[in-house]
PDB file of C-alpha atoms in Angstrom:
ATOM      1  CA  MET A 265      29.152 -20.177 -31.001  1.00  0.00           C
ATOM      2  CA  VAL A 266      27.948 -18.682 -27.707  1.00  0.00           C
ATOM      3  CA  ALA A 267      24.650 -16.821 -27.941  1.00  0.00           C
ATOM      4  CA  ALA A 268      24.740 -13.162 -27.041  1.00  0.00           C
ATOM      5  CA  GLU A 269      23.403 -12.218 -23.642  1.00  0.00           C
ATOM      6  CA  PRO A 270      19.866 -10.763 -23.853  1.00  0.00           C
ATOM      7  CA  THR A 271      19.763  -7.029 -23.253  1.00  0.00           C
ATOM      8  CA  LEU A 272      16.977  -4.537 -22.560  1.00  0.00           C
ATOM      9  CA  PRO A 273      16.394  -0.923 -23.642  1.00  0.00           C
ATOM     10  CA  VAL A 274      15.882   1.785 -21.039  1.00  0.00           C
ATOM     11  CA  ALA A 275      12.096   1.794 -21.444  1.00  0.00           C
ATOM     12  CA  SER A 276      11.820  -1.920 -20.641  1.00  0.00           C
ATOM     13  CA  VAL A 277      14.051  -1.620 -17.579  1.00  0.00           C
ATOM     14  CA  ALA A 278      12.070   1.387 -16.381  1.00  0.00           C
ATOM     15  CA  ARG A 279       8.829  -0.607 -16.594  1.00  0.00           C
ATOM     16  CA  ARG A 280      10.397  -3.520 -14.745  1.00  0.00           C
ATOM     17  CA  LEU A 281      11.652  -1.324 -11.905  1.00  0.00           C
ATOM     18  CA  GLY A 282       8.623   0.940 -11.768  1.00  0.00           C
ATOM     19  CA  VAL A 283      10.458   4.199 -12.400  1.00  0.00           C
ATOM     20  CA  ALA A 284      10.494   6.714 -15.240  1.00  0.00           C
ATOM     21  CA  PRO A 285      13.080   6.317 -18.027  1.00  0.00           C
ATOM     22  CA  SER A 286      14.332   9.803 -17.157  1.00  0.00           C
ATOM     23  CA  THR A 287      15.098   8.555 -13.629  1.00  0.00           C
ATOM     24  CA  LEU A 288      17.312   5.792 -15.021  1.00  0.00           C
ATOM     25  CA  ARG A 289      19.135   8.267 -17.255  1.00  0.00           C
ATOM     26  CA  THR A 290      19.715  10.541 -14.264  1.00  0.00           C
ATOM     27  CA  TRP A 291      21.091   7.659 -12.194  1.00  0.00           C
ATOM     28  CA  ASP A 292      23.429   6.780 -15.066  1.00  0.00           C
ATOM     29  CA  ARG A 293      24.595  10.353 -15.648  1.00  0.00           C
ATOM     30  CA  ARG A 294      25.069  11.331 -12.007  1.00  0.00           C
ATOM     31  CA  TYR A 295      26.095   8.109 -10.310  1.00  0.00           C
ATOM     32  CA  GLY A 296      27.331   5.768 -13.032  1.00  0.00           C
ATOM     33  CA  VAL A 297      24.671   3.135 -12.371  1.00  0.00           C
ATOM     34  CA  GLY A 298      23.707   2.622 -15.971  1.00  0.00           C
ATOM     35  CA  PRO A 299      23.884   0.237 -18.921  1.00  0.00           C
ATOM     36  CA  SER A 300      27.174  -1.277 -19.939  1.00  0.00           C
ATOM     37  CA  LYS A 301      26.143  -2.833 -23.267  1.00  0.00           C
ATOM     38  CA  HIS A 302      26.681  -0.925 -26.491  1.00  0.00           C
ATOM     39  CA  THR A 303      24.793  -1.362 -29.741  1.00  0.00           C
ATOM     40  CA  GLY A 304      25.566  -0.169 -33.220  1.00  0.00           C
ATOM     41  CA  GLY A 305      23.872   3.200 -32.731  1.00  0.00           C
ATOM     42  CA  ARG A 306      23.744   5.784 -29.980  1.00  0.00           C
ATOM     43  CA  HIS A 307      21.674   3.568 -27.720  1.00  0.00           C
ATOM     44  CA  ARG A 308      23.075   1.544 -24.846  1.00  0.00           C
ATOM     45  CA  ARG A 309      21.281  -1.485 -23.455  1.00  0.00           C
ATOM     46  CA  TYR A 310      21.043  -3.024 -20.008  1.00  0.00           C
ATOM     47  CA  GLY A 311      22.337  -6.511 -19.413  1.00  0.00           C
ATOM     48  CA  ALA A 312      21.307  -8.856 -16.590  1.00  0.00           C
ATOM     49  CA  ALA A 313      24.090  -7.609 -14.313  1.00  0.00           C
ATOM     50  CA  ASP A 314      23.044  -3.990 -14.923  1.00  0.00           C
ATOM     51  CA  VAL A 315      19.449  -4.769 -13.917  1.00  0.00           C
ATOM     52  CA  ASN A 316      20.630  -6.681 -10.829  1.00  0.00           C
ATOM     53  CA  ARG A 317      22.697  -3.663  -9.832  1.00  0.00           C
ATOM     54  CA  LEU A 318      19.683  -1.363 -10.154  1.00  0.00           C
ATOM     55  CA  GLU A 319      17.521  -3.728  -8.098  1.00  0.00           C
ATOM     56  CA  LEU A 320      20.167  -3.731  -5.376  1.00  0.00           C
ATOM     57  CA  MET A 321      20.139   0.065  -5.494  1.00  0.00           C
ATOM     58  CA  GLN A 322      16.358  -0.009  -4.991  1.00  0.00           C
ATOM     59  CA  ARG A 323      16.802  -2.123  -1.871  1.00  0.00           C
ATOM     60  CA  ALA A 324      19.225   0.406  -0.444  1.00  0.00           C
ATOM     61  CA  LEU A 325      16.794   3.226  -1.270  1.00  0.00           C
ATOM     62  CA  LEU A 326      14.023   1.341   0.491  1.00  0.00           C
ATOM     63  CA  SER A 327      16.149   1.059   3.623  1.00  0.00           C
ATOM     64  CA  GLY A 328      16.422   4.856   3.786  1.00  0.00           C
ATOM     65  CA  ALA A 329      19.683   5.564   1.959  1.00  0.00           C
ATOM     66  CA  SER A 330      19.986   8.655  -0.189  1.00  0.00           C
ATOM     67  CA  THR A 331      20.207   8.163  -3.945  1.00  0.00           C
ATOM     68  CA  ALA A 332      23.960   8.770  -3.936  1.00  0.00           C
ATOM     69  CA  GLU A 333      24.476   6.348  -1.033  1.00  0.00           C
ATOM     70  CA  ALA A 334      22.297   3.707  -2.681  1.00  0.00           C
ATOM     71  CA  ALA A 335      24.205   4.006  -5.959  1.00  0.00           C
ATOM     72  CA  ARG A 336      27.537   3.699  -4.191  1.00  0.00           C
ATOM     73  CA  TYR A 337      26.304   0.661  -2.261  1.00  0.00           C
ATOM     74  CA  ALA A 338      25.135  -1.057  -5.463  1.00  0.00           C
ATOM     75  CA  LEU A 339      28.394  -0.389  -7.291  1.00  0.00           C
ATOM     76  CA  GLU A 340      30.476  -1.617  -4.351  1.00  0.00           C
ATOM     77  CA  HIS A 341      28.565  -4.881  -4.065  1.00  0.00           C
ATOM     78  CA  LEU A 342      28.054  -5.465  -7.784  1.00  0.00           C
ATOM     79  CA  PRO A 343      30.807  -3.516  -9.578  1.00  0.00           C
ATOM     80  CA  LYS A 344      30.579  -3.083 -13.307  1.00  0.00           C
ATOM     81  CA  SER A 345      32.129  -6.157 -14.838  1.00  0.00           C
ATOM     82  CA  GLU A 346      33.803  -6.978 -18.089  1.00  0.00           C
ATOM     83  CA  PRO A 347      31.576  -7.695 -21.094  1.00  0.00           C
ATOM     84  CA  GLY A 348      30.104 -11.193 -20.852  1.00  0.00           C
ATOM     85  CA  ALA A 349      30.584 -11.494 -17.105  1.00  0.00           C
ATOM     86  CA  GLN A 350      27.577 -12.316 -14.972  1.00  0.00           C
ATOM     87  CA  ALA A 351      26.603 -11.068 -11.554  1.00  0.00           C
ATOM     88  CA  ALA A 352      23.673 -11.923  -9.344  1.00  0.00           C
ATOM     89  CA  ALA A 353      22.073  -9.698  -6.789  1.00  0.00           C
ATOM     90  CA  PRO A 354      21.985 -11.308  -3.369  1.00  0.00           C
ATOM     91  CA  GLU A 355      18.541 -12.674  -2.456  1.00  0.00           C
ATOM     92  CA  VAL A 356      18.042 -11.042   0.903  1.00  0.00           C
ATOM     93  CA  SER A 357      15.104  -9.516   2.673  1.00  0.00           C
ATOM     94  CA  VAL A 358      14.991  -5.773   3.204  1.00  0.00           C
ATOM     95  CA  ARG A 359      14.778  -5.050   6.907  1.00  0.00           C
ATOM     96  CA  ILE A 360      13.725  -1.581   7.980  1.00  0.00           C
ATOM     97  CA  GLU A 361      14.018  -0.599  11.617  1.00  0.00           C
ATOM     98  CA  ALA A 362      11.069   1.700  12.317  1.00  0.00           C
ATOM     99  CA  THR A 363      10.150   3.628  15.419  1.00  0.00           C
ATOM    100  CA  ASN A 364       7.270   1.231  16.142  1.00  0.00           C
ATOM    101  CA  GLY A 365       9.086  -1.997  15.381  1.00  0.00           C
ATOM    102  CA  CYS A 366      10.515  -3.684  12.302  1.00  0.00           C
ATOM    103  CA  VAL A 367       9.160  -4.008   8.781  1.00  0.00           C
ATOM    104  CA  VAL A 368      10.492  -6.742   6.529  1.00  0.00           C
ATOM    105  CA  LEU A 369       9.754  -6.873   2.826  1.00  0.00           C
ATOM    106  CA  PRO A 370      10.643 -10.364   1.578  1.00  0.00           C
ATOM    107  CA  ALA A 371      13.107 -10.999  -1.189  1.00  0.00           C
ATOM    108  CA  GLU A 372      11.786 -11.474  -4.678  1.00  0.00           C
ATOM    109  CA  SER A 373      10.800 -14.967  -5.667  1.00  0.00           C
ATOM    110  CA  PRO A 374      13.300 -16.975  -7.761  1.00  0.00           C
ATOM    111  CA  GLY A 375      13.533 -15.845 -11.335  1.00  0.00           C
ATOM    112  CA  GLY A 376      12.137 -12.410 -10.593  1.00  0.00           C
ATOM    113  CA  THR A 377       8.496 -13.557 -10.724  1.00  0.00           C
ATOM    114  CA  ILE A 378       6.086 -10.652 -10.418  1.00  0.00           C
ATOM    115  CA  GLY A 379       4.395 -10.765  -7.025  1.00  0.00           C
ATOM    116  CA  PRO A 380       3.364  -8.519  -4.132  1.00  0.00           C
ATOM    117  CA  ALA A 381       6.928  -8.245  -2.800  1.00  0.00           C
ATOM    118  CA  ARG A 382       8.293  -7.211  -6.189  1.00  0.00           C
ATOM    119  CA  LEU A 383       5.501  -4.690  -6.681  1.00  0.00           C
ATOM    120  CA  ALA A 384       6.230  -3.312  -3.208  1.00  0.00           C
ATOM    121  CA  ARG A 385       9.888  -2.801  -4.150  1.00  0.00           C
ATOM    122  CA  ARG A 386       9.013  -1.041  -7.367  1.00  0.00           C
ATOM    123  CA  LEU A 387       6.415   1.110  -5.627  1.00  0.00           C
ATOM    124  CA  SER A 388       8.863   2.131  -2.923  1.00  0.00           C
ATOM    125  CA  ALA A 389      11.513   3.077  -5.461  1.00  0.00           C
ATOM    126  CA  ALA A 390       8.994   5.129  -7.442  1.00  0.00           C
ATOM    127  CA  ALA A 391       7.840   6.977  -4.305  1.00  0.00           C
ATOM    128  CA  LEU A 392      11.398   7.684  -3.182  1.00  0.00           C
ATOM    129  CA  SER A 393      12.140   9.031  -6.663  1.00  0.00           C
ATOM    130  CA  MET A 394       9.001  11.230  -6.442  1.00  0.00           C
ATOM    131  CA  ASP A 395       7.823   9.662  -9.703  1.00  0.00           C
ATOM    132  CA  THR A 396       4.088  10.395  -9.491  1.00  0.00           C
ATOM    133  CA  HIS A 397       3.175   8.670 -12.747  1.00  0.00           C
ATOM    134  CA  ALA A 398       4.967   5.447 -11.819  1.00  0.00           C
ATOM    135  CA  VAL A 399       3.405   5.454  -8.329  1.00  0.00           C
ATOM    136  CA  GLN A 400      -0.102   5.735  -9.759  1.00  0.00           C
ATOM    137  CA  ARG A 401       0.545   3.111 -12.417  1.00  0.00           C
ATOM    138  CA  LEU A 402       1.974   0.605  -9.929  1.00  0.00           C
ATOM    139  CA  LEU A 403      -0.876   1.164  -7.470  1.00  0.00           C
ATOM    140  CA  ASP A 404      -3.442   0.529 -10.211  1.00  0.00           C
ATOM    141  CA  GLU A 405      -1.482  -2.556 -11.245  1.00  0.00           C
ATOM    142  CA  ALA A 406      -1.529  -3.891  -7.679  1.00  0.00           C
ATOM    143  CA  VAL A 407      -5.279  -3.333  -7.300  1.00  0.00           C
ATOM    144  CA  ALA A 408      -6.032  -4.894 -10.686  1.00  0.00           C
ATOM    145  CA  GLU A 409      -3.843  -7.918  -9.953  1.00  0.00           C
ATOM    146  CA  TYR A 410      -4.737  -8.668  -6.331  1.00  0.00           C
ATOM    147  CA  GLY A 411      -7.896  -6.734  -5.519  1.00  0.00           C
ATOM    148  CA  ALA A 412      -8.054  -3.672  -3.290  1.00  0.00           C
ATOM    149  CA  VAL A 413      -7.850  -5.430   0.080  1.00  0.00           C
ATOM    150  CA  ARG A 414      -4.886  -7.651  -0.738  1.00  0.00           C
ATOM    151  CA  ALA A 415      -3.149  -4.805  -2.599  1.00  0.00           C
ATOM    152  CA  TRP A 416      -3.436  -2.682   0.528  1.00  0.00           C
ATOM    153  CA  THR A 417      -2.363  -5.448   2.917  1.00  0.00           C
ATOM    154  CA  GLU A 418       0.569  -6.818   0.918  1.00  0.00           C
ATOM    155  CA  VAL A 419       1.791  -3.868  -1.151  1.00  0.00           C
ATOM    156  CA  MET A 420       0.627  -0.408  -0.073  1.00  0.00           C
ATOM    157  CA  ASP A 421       0.681  -0.695   3.718  1.00  0.00           C
ATOM    158  CA  PRO A 422       4.090  -2.448   3.978  1.00  0.00           C
ATOM    159  CA  VAL A 423       5.667   0.220   1.775  1.00  0.00           C
ATOM    160  CA  ARG A 424       3.954   2.957   3.764  1.00  0.00           C
ATOM    161  CA  ALA A 425       5.309   1.515   7.021  1.00  0.00           C
ATOM    162  CA  ALA A 426       8.790   1.180   5.546  1.00  0.00           C
ATOM    163  CA  LEU A 427       8.805   4.754   4.301  1.00  0.00           C
ATOM    164  CA  ASN A 428       7.552   6.008   7.653  1.00  0.00           C
ATOM    165  CA  GLY A 429      10.439   4.273   9.395  1.00  0.00           C
ATOM    166  CA  SER A 430      13.038   5.729   7.025  1.00  0.00           C
ATOM    167  CA  TRP A 431      12.506   9.411   7.868  1.00  0.00           C
ATOM    168  CA  ARG A 432      15.650  11.267   8.766  1.00  0.00           C
ATOM    169  CA  SER A 433      15.921  13.712  11.647  1.00  0.00           C
ATOM    170  CA  ASP A 434      15.397  16.677   9.318  1.00  0.00           C
ATOM    171  CA  GLY A 435      12.132  15.222   8.023  1.00  0.00           C
ATOM    172  CA  ALA A 436      13.553  14.067   4.689  1.00  0.00           C
ATOM    173  CA  GLY A 437      11.584  11.092   3.451  1.00  0.00           C
ATOM    174  CA  ALA A 438       8.195  12.433   4.540  1.00  0.00           C
ATOM    175  CA  GLU A 439       7.513  13.685   1.026  1.00  0.00           C
ATOM    176  CA  ALA A 440       7.659  10.128  -0.357  1.00  0.00           C
ATOM    177  CA  GLU A 441       5.216   8.869   2.257  1.00  0.00           C
ATOM    178  CA  HIS A 442       2.778  11.684   1.495  1.00  0.00           C
ATOM    179  CA  LEU A 443       3.021  10.958  -2.237  1.00  0.00           C
ATOM    180  CA  LEU A 444       2.274   7.289  -1.574  1.00  0.00           C
ATOM    181  CA  ALA A 445      -0.667   8.127   0.697  1.00  0.00           C
ATOM    182  CA  GLU A 446      -2.288  10.425  -1.873  1.00  0.00           C
ATOM    183  CA  GLY A 447      -1.704   7.910  -4.648  1.00  0.00           C
ATOM    184  CA  SER A 448      -3.108   5.053  -2.549  1.00  0.00           C
ATOM    185  CA  LEU A 449      -6.250   7.025  -1.749  1.00  0.00           C
ATOM    186  CA  ALA A 450      -6.789   7.836  -5.429  1.00  0.00           C
ATOM    187  CA  ALA A 451      -6.239   4.209  -6.482  1.00  0.00           C
ATOM    188  CA  LEU A 452      -8.627   2.878  -3.822  1.00  0.00           C
ATOM    189  CA  LEU A 453     -11.311   5.400  -4.782  1.00  0.00           C
ATOM    190  CA  ARG A 454     -10.967   4.372  -8.432  1.00  0.00           C
ATOM    191  CA  ALA A 455     -11.522   0.785  -7.298  1.00  0.00           C
ATOM    192  CA  THR A 456     -14.759   1.657  -5.469  1.00  0.00           C
ATOM    193  CA  PRO A 457     -17.552   1.966  -8.034  1.00  0.00           C
ATOM    194  CA  VAL A 458     -21.045   2.960  -6.916  1.00  0.00           C
ATOM    195  CA  PRO A 459     -23.240  -0.152  -7.311  1.00  0.00           C
ATOM    196  CA  THR A 460     -26.371   0.379  -9.414  1.00  0.00           C
ATOM    197  CA  GLU A 461     -28.492  -2.172  -7.517  1.00  0.00           C
ATOM    198  CA  PRO A 462     -26.755  -2.895  -4.195  1.00  0.00           C
ATOM    199  CA  PRO A 463     -28.031  -5.932  -2.271  1.00  0.00           C
ATOM    200  CA  ASN A 464     -28.014  -3.876   0.946  1.00  0.00           C
ATOM    201  CA  GLN A 465     -30.610  -1.115   0.992  1.00  0.00           C
ATOM    202  CA  ARG A 466     -28.869   0.593   3.900  1.00  0.00           C
ATOM    203  CA  PRO A 467     -25.114   1.314   3.653  1.00  0.00           C
ATOM    204  CA  VAL A 468     -22.191  -0.001   5.613  1.00  0.00           C
ATOM    205  CA  LEU A 469     -20.863   3.053   7.424  1.00  0.00           C
ATOM    206  CA  LEU A 470     -17.062   3.109   7.632  1.00  0.00           C
ATOM    207  CA  SER A 471     -15.364   5.622   9.895  1.00  0.00           C
ATOM    208  CA  SER A 472     -12.198   6.171  11.866  1.00  0.00           C
ATOM    209  CA  VAL A 473     -12.673   6.938  15.541  1.00  0.00           C
ATOM    210  CA  PRO A 474     -12.243  10.593  16.556  1.00  0.00           C
ATOM    211  CA  GLU A 475      -8.578  11.636  16.861  1.00  0.00           C
ATOM    212  CA  ASP A 476      -7.419   8.799  14.564  1.00  0.00           C
ATOM    213  CA  ARG A 477      -6.667  10.158  11.088  1.00  0.00           C
ATOM    214  CA  ASP A 478      -5.562   6.853   9.574  1.00  0.00           C
ATOM    215  CA  ALA A 479      -8.487   6.331   7.191  1.00  0.00           C
ATOM    216  CA  LEU A 480      -6.693   4.606   4.300  1.00  0.00           C
ATOM    217  CA  PRO A 481      -7.418   1.056   5.558  1.00  0.00           C
ATOM    218  CA  LEU A 482     -11.127   1.927   5.533  1.00  0.00           C
ATOM    219  CA  TYR A 483     -10.943   2.975   1.894  1.00  0.00           C
ATOM    220  CA  ALA A 484      -9.337  -0.384   1.114  1.00  0.00           C
ATOM    221  CA  LEU A 485     -12.119  -2.137   3.027  1.00  0.00           C
ATOM    222  CA  GLY A 486     -14.741  -0.096   1.185  1.00  0.00           C
ATOM    223  CA  ALA A 487     -13.225  -1.017  -2.165  1.00  0.00           C
ATOM    224  CA  GLY A 488     -13.222  -4.674  -1.138  1.00  0.00           C
ATOM    225  CA  LEU A 489     -16.906  -4.538  -0.174  1.00  0.00           C
ATOM    226  CA  ALA A 490     -17.729  -2.734  -3.432  1.00  0.00           C
ATOM    227  CA  ALA A 491     -16.412  -5.790  -5.280  1.00  0.00           C
ATOM    228  CA  TRP A 492     -19.483  -7.595  -3.883  1.00  0.00           C
ATOM    229  CA  ARG A 493     -21.668  -4.621  -4.936  1.00  0.00           C
ATOM    230  CA  LEU A 494     -22.199  -3.667  -1.296  1.00  0.00           C
ATOM    231  CA  LEU A 495     -23.087  -0.027  -0.708  1.00  0.00           C
ATOM    232  CA  THR A 496     -20.749   1.752   1.707  1.00  0.00           C
ATOM    233  CA  GLN A 497     -20.564   5.224   3.201  1.00  0.00           C
ATOM    234  CA  SER A 498     -17.216   6.750   4.170  1.00  0.00           C
ATOM    235  CA  PHE A 499     -16.039  10.158   5.323  1.00  0.00           C
ATOM    236  CA  ALA A 500     -13.066  12.202   4.203  1.00  0.00           C
ATOM    237  CA  GLY A 501     -11.674  12.480   7.734  1.00  0.00           C
ATOM    238  CA  PRO A 502     -12.405  11.432  11.307  1.00  0.00           C
ATOM    239  CA  LEU A 503     -15.659  12.813  12.696  1.00  0.00           C
ATOM    240  CA  SER A 504     -16.211  14.061  16.198  1.00  0.00           C
ATOM    241  CA  ALA A 505     -18.269  11.785  18.410  1.00  0.00           C
ATOM    242  CA  ASP A 506     -21.269  14.101  18.126  1.00  0.00           C
ATOM    243  CA  VAL A 507     -21.158  14.316  14.319  1.00  0.00           C
ATOM    244  CA  LEU A 508     -20.597  10.566  13.963  1.00  0.00           C
ATOM    245  CA  THR A 509     -23.592   9.872  16.208  1.00  0.00           C
ATOM    246  CA  ILE A 510     -25.803  12.156  14.110  1.00  0.00           C
ATOM    247  CA  ALA A 511     -24.560  10.551  10.886  1.00  0.00           C
ATOM    248  CA  VAL A 512     -25.427   7.083  12.165  1.00  0.00           C
ATOM    249  CA  ARG A 513     -28.894   8.104  13.339  1.00  0.00           C
ATOM    250  CA  ARG A 514     -29.711   9.832  10.052  1.00  0.00           C
ATOM    251  CA  SER A 515     -28.358   7.228   7.615  1.00  0.00           C
ATOM    252  CA  LEU A 516     -29.574   4.177   9.595  1.00  0.00           C
ATOM    253  CA  PRO A 517     -26.720   2.007   8.286  1.00  0.00           C
ATOM    254  CA  ALA A 518     -26.973  -1.755   8.088  1.00  0.00           C
ATOM    255  CA  ALA A 519     -23.600  -1.941   9.809  1.00  0.00           C
ATOM    256  CA  VAL A 520     -21.115   0.436  11.419  1.00  0.00           C
ATOM    257  CA  VAL A 521     -17.382  -0.243  11.279  1.00  0.00           C
ATOM    258  CA  LEU A 522     -15.154   1.900  13.481  1.00  0.00           C
ATOM    259  CA  TRP A 523     -11.445   1.750  12.704  1.00  0.00           C
ATOM    260  CA  ALA A 524      -8.762   2.485  15.302  1.00  0.00           C
ATOM    261  CA  ARG A 525      -5.062   2.019  14.779  1.00  0.00           C
ATOM    262  CA  HIS A 526      -3.924   3.542  18.079  1.00  0.00           C
ATOM    263  CA  ARG A 527      -5.015   2.282  21.478  1.00  0.00           C
ATOM    264  CA  GLU A 528      -5.238   5.764  23.009  1.00  0.00           C
ATOM    265  CA  ALA A 529      -7.841   6.819  20.409  1.00  0.00           C
ATOM    266  CA  ALA A 530     -10.026   3.714  20.699  1.00  0.00           C
ATOM    267  CA  ASP A 531     -12.756   4.577  23.230  1.00  0.00           C
ATOM    268  CA  PRO A 532     -15.313   1.723  23.498  1.00  0.00           C
ATOM    269  CA  ARG A 533     -17.874   4.117  25.026  1.00  0.00           C
ATOM    270  CA  LEU A 534     -18.382   5.502  21.518  1.00  0.00           C
ATOM    271  CA  PHE A 535     -20.402   2.415  20.604  1.00  0.00           C
ATOM    272  CA  ALA A 536     -22.847   3.099  23.443  1.00  0.00           C
ATOM    273  CA  ARG A 537     -23.540   6.550  22.020  1.00  0.00           C
ATOM    274  CA  LEU A 538     -24.222   5.093  18.584  1.00  0.00           C
ATOM    275  CA  THR A 539     -26.803   2.606  19.874  1.00  0.00           C
ATOM    276  CA  ARG A 540     -29.050   4.973  21.833  1.00  0.00           C
ATOM    277  CA  GLY A 541     -32.652   5.111  20.718  1.00  0.00           C
ATOM    278  CA  ARG A 542     -33.902   2.742  18.036  1.00  0.00           C
ATOM    279  CA  GLN A 543     -30.588   2.176  16.301  1.00  0.00           C
ATOM    280  CA  ARG A 544     -30.182  -1.513  15.396  1.00  0.00           C
ATOM    281  CA  SER A 545     -27.099  -1.489  13.191  1.00  0.00           C
ATOM    282  CA  ARG A 546     -24.590  -4.316  13.412  1.00  0.00           C
ATOM    283  CA  LEU A 547     -21.528  -2.921  15.166  1.00  0.00           C
ATOM    284  CA  PHE A 548     -17.952  -3.835  14.289  1.00  0.00           C
ATOM    285  CA  ALA A 549     -14.604  -2.724  15.698  1.00  0.00           C
ATOM    286  CA  CYS A 550     -11.667  -3.004  13.333  1.00  0.00           C
ATOM    287  CA  GLY A 551      -7.975  -2.221  13.677  1.00  0.00           C
ATOM    288  CA  PRO A 552      -5.142  -2.945  16.120  1.00  0.00           C
ATOM    289  CA  GLY A 553      -6.167  -0.165  18.515  1.00  0.00           C
ATOM    290  CA  TRP A 554      -9.164  -1.992  19.992  1.00  0.00           C
ATOM    291  CA  ASP A 555      -8.881  -3.993  23.205  1.00  0.00           C
ATOM    292  CA  PRO A 556     -11.362  -6.907  22.945  1.00  0.00           C
ATOM    293  CA  VAL A 557     -11.740  -7.034  26.731  1.00  0.00           C
ATOM    294  CA  THR A 558     -13.234  -3.537  26.886  1.00  0.00           C
ATOM    295  CA  LEU A 559     -15.611  -3.794  23.901  1.00  0.00           C
ATOM    296  CA  PRO A 560     -19.376  -3.964  24.624  1.00  0.00           C
ATOM    297  CA  ALA A 561     -20.954  -7.382  24.224  1.00  0.00           C
ATOM    298  CA  ARG A 562     -22.821  -6.574  21.018  1.00  0.00           C
ATOM    299  CA  VAL A 563     -19.717  -5.218  19.254  1.00  0.00           C
ATOM    300  CA  GLU A 564     -17.852  -7.753  17.100  1.00  0.00           C
ATOM    301  CA  LEU A 565     -14.100  -7.365  16.755  1.00  0.00           C
ATOM    302  CA  LEU A 566     -12.975  -7.981  13.189  1.00  0.00           C
ATOM    303  CA  GLY A 567      -9.645  -9.492  12.236  1.00  0.00           C
ATOM    304  CA  GLU A 568      -7.214  -8.456   9.527  1.00  0.00           C
ATOM    305  CA  LEU A 569      -8.681  -6.571   6.580  1.00  0.00           C
ATOM    306  CA  PRO A 570      -9.244  -9.591   4.260  1.00  0.00           C
ATOM    307  CA  ALA A 571     -11.079 -11.472   7.020  1.00  0.00           C
ATOM    308  CA  ALA A 572     -12.970  -8.306   7.976  1.00  0.00           C
ATOM    309  CA  ALA A 573     -14.285  -7.828   4.434  1.00  0.00           C
ATOM    310  CA  GLU A 574     -15.388 -11.455   4.236  1.00  0.00           C
ATOM    311  CA  ARG A 575     -17.113 -11.315   7.644  1.00  0.00           C
ATOM    312  CA  ILE A 576     -19.087  -8.177   6.745  1.00  0.00           C
ATOM    313  CA  ARG A 577     -20.084  -9.750   3.434  1.00  0.00           C
ATOM    314  CA  TYR A 578     -21.288 -12.867   5.217  1.00  0.00           C
ATOM    315  CA  VAL A 579     -23.291 -10.919   7.819  1.00  0.00           C
ATOM    316  CA  LEU A 580     -25.050  -8.826   5.181  1.00  0.00           C
ATOM    317  CA  LEU A 581     -25.414 -11.341   2.360  1.00  0.00           C
ATOM    318  CA  GLY A 582     -25.252 -14.720   4.074  1.00  0.00           C
ATOM    319  CA  GLY A 583     -23.435 -17.735   2.633  1.00  0.00           C
ATOM    320  CA  GLY A 584     -22.611 -18.392  -0.972  1.00  0.00           C
ATOM    321  CA  ALA A 585     -19.609 -17.689  -3.122  1.00  0.00           C
ATOM    322  CA  ALA A 586     -17.071 -15.581  -1.257  1.00  0.00           C
ATOM    323  CA  THR A 587     -15.031 -14.614  -4.290  1.00  0.00           C
ATOM    324  CA  PRO A 588     -16.080 -11.207  -5.636  1.00  0.00           C
TER     325      PRO A 588
END
């Protein structure tokens, strides 16, 4: 006797995909991408082929397709089969052509193992569906599983870049990116507790350069430093050069980290303004906007965010265990 194929209820599939159960019911009702297994009652259950079809639909959504287009694509490539038939979603990477290059989210690991790439897929689908609750839950899951810095580097930022590259000419798609940005900020702030007895008496000041509004990486860095109980000081938005200079002189930070994503906003002369007088803070430049050739000699250029967090920890705390 052949064992029956395992099936899942809508709530379990919704958790696996990172969307609300109501979203799955809508996809089933409007587009026919739903469960094909029937039980003795009113409930229908999802088989393996049904879940594969939904995951393929998520990949199409991530590439910028509308919900209707994504559903049609999934049904064309994995049509609903006869009971007992099996289908497997193709293991391919999702390639998004963006205005500033190409973003590739890797295919899921064999067997559907939970990992950063899978979380990124689920997060993208939740954002595109405007499912606020699922976005927040998945962001908290990523931070809890990988820590704030790795969650930002491997989950949040790749999805943000993919969503940015999927905007249509009429601006459609921007709403998903804004939802993700607000959710990411909230998740990173939740992961940044105020230390009761920080080992650094003076804070690490984290700021974007003037005219660069991309502060989310700094909040990820701050959350990473908080895992070592380091005290940080951040600002809600980019400060003017004058205000930033006053803030540095008044707070006397142990270190100053200036983030710049865009080359045109990264002015190395800003560091000279911050070091006038008796200021003796360690100075760091972070982000792809900085040109190492133009940085003053006493300014250290940090690498990617994980390495940046570790370097700041080492400078302030010295050697010892690096794992927070």
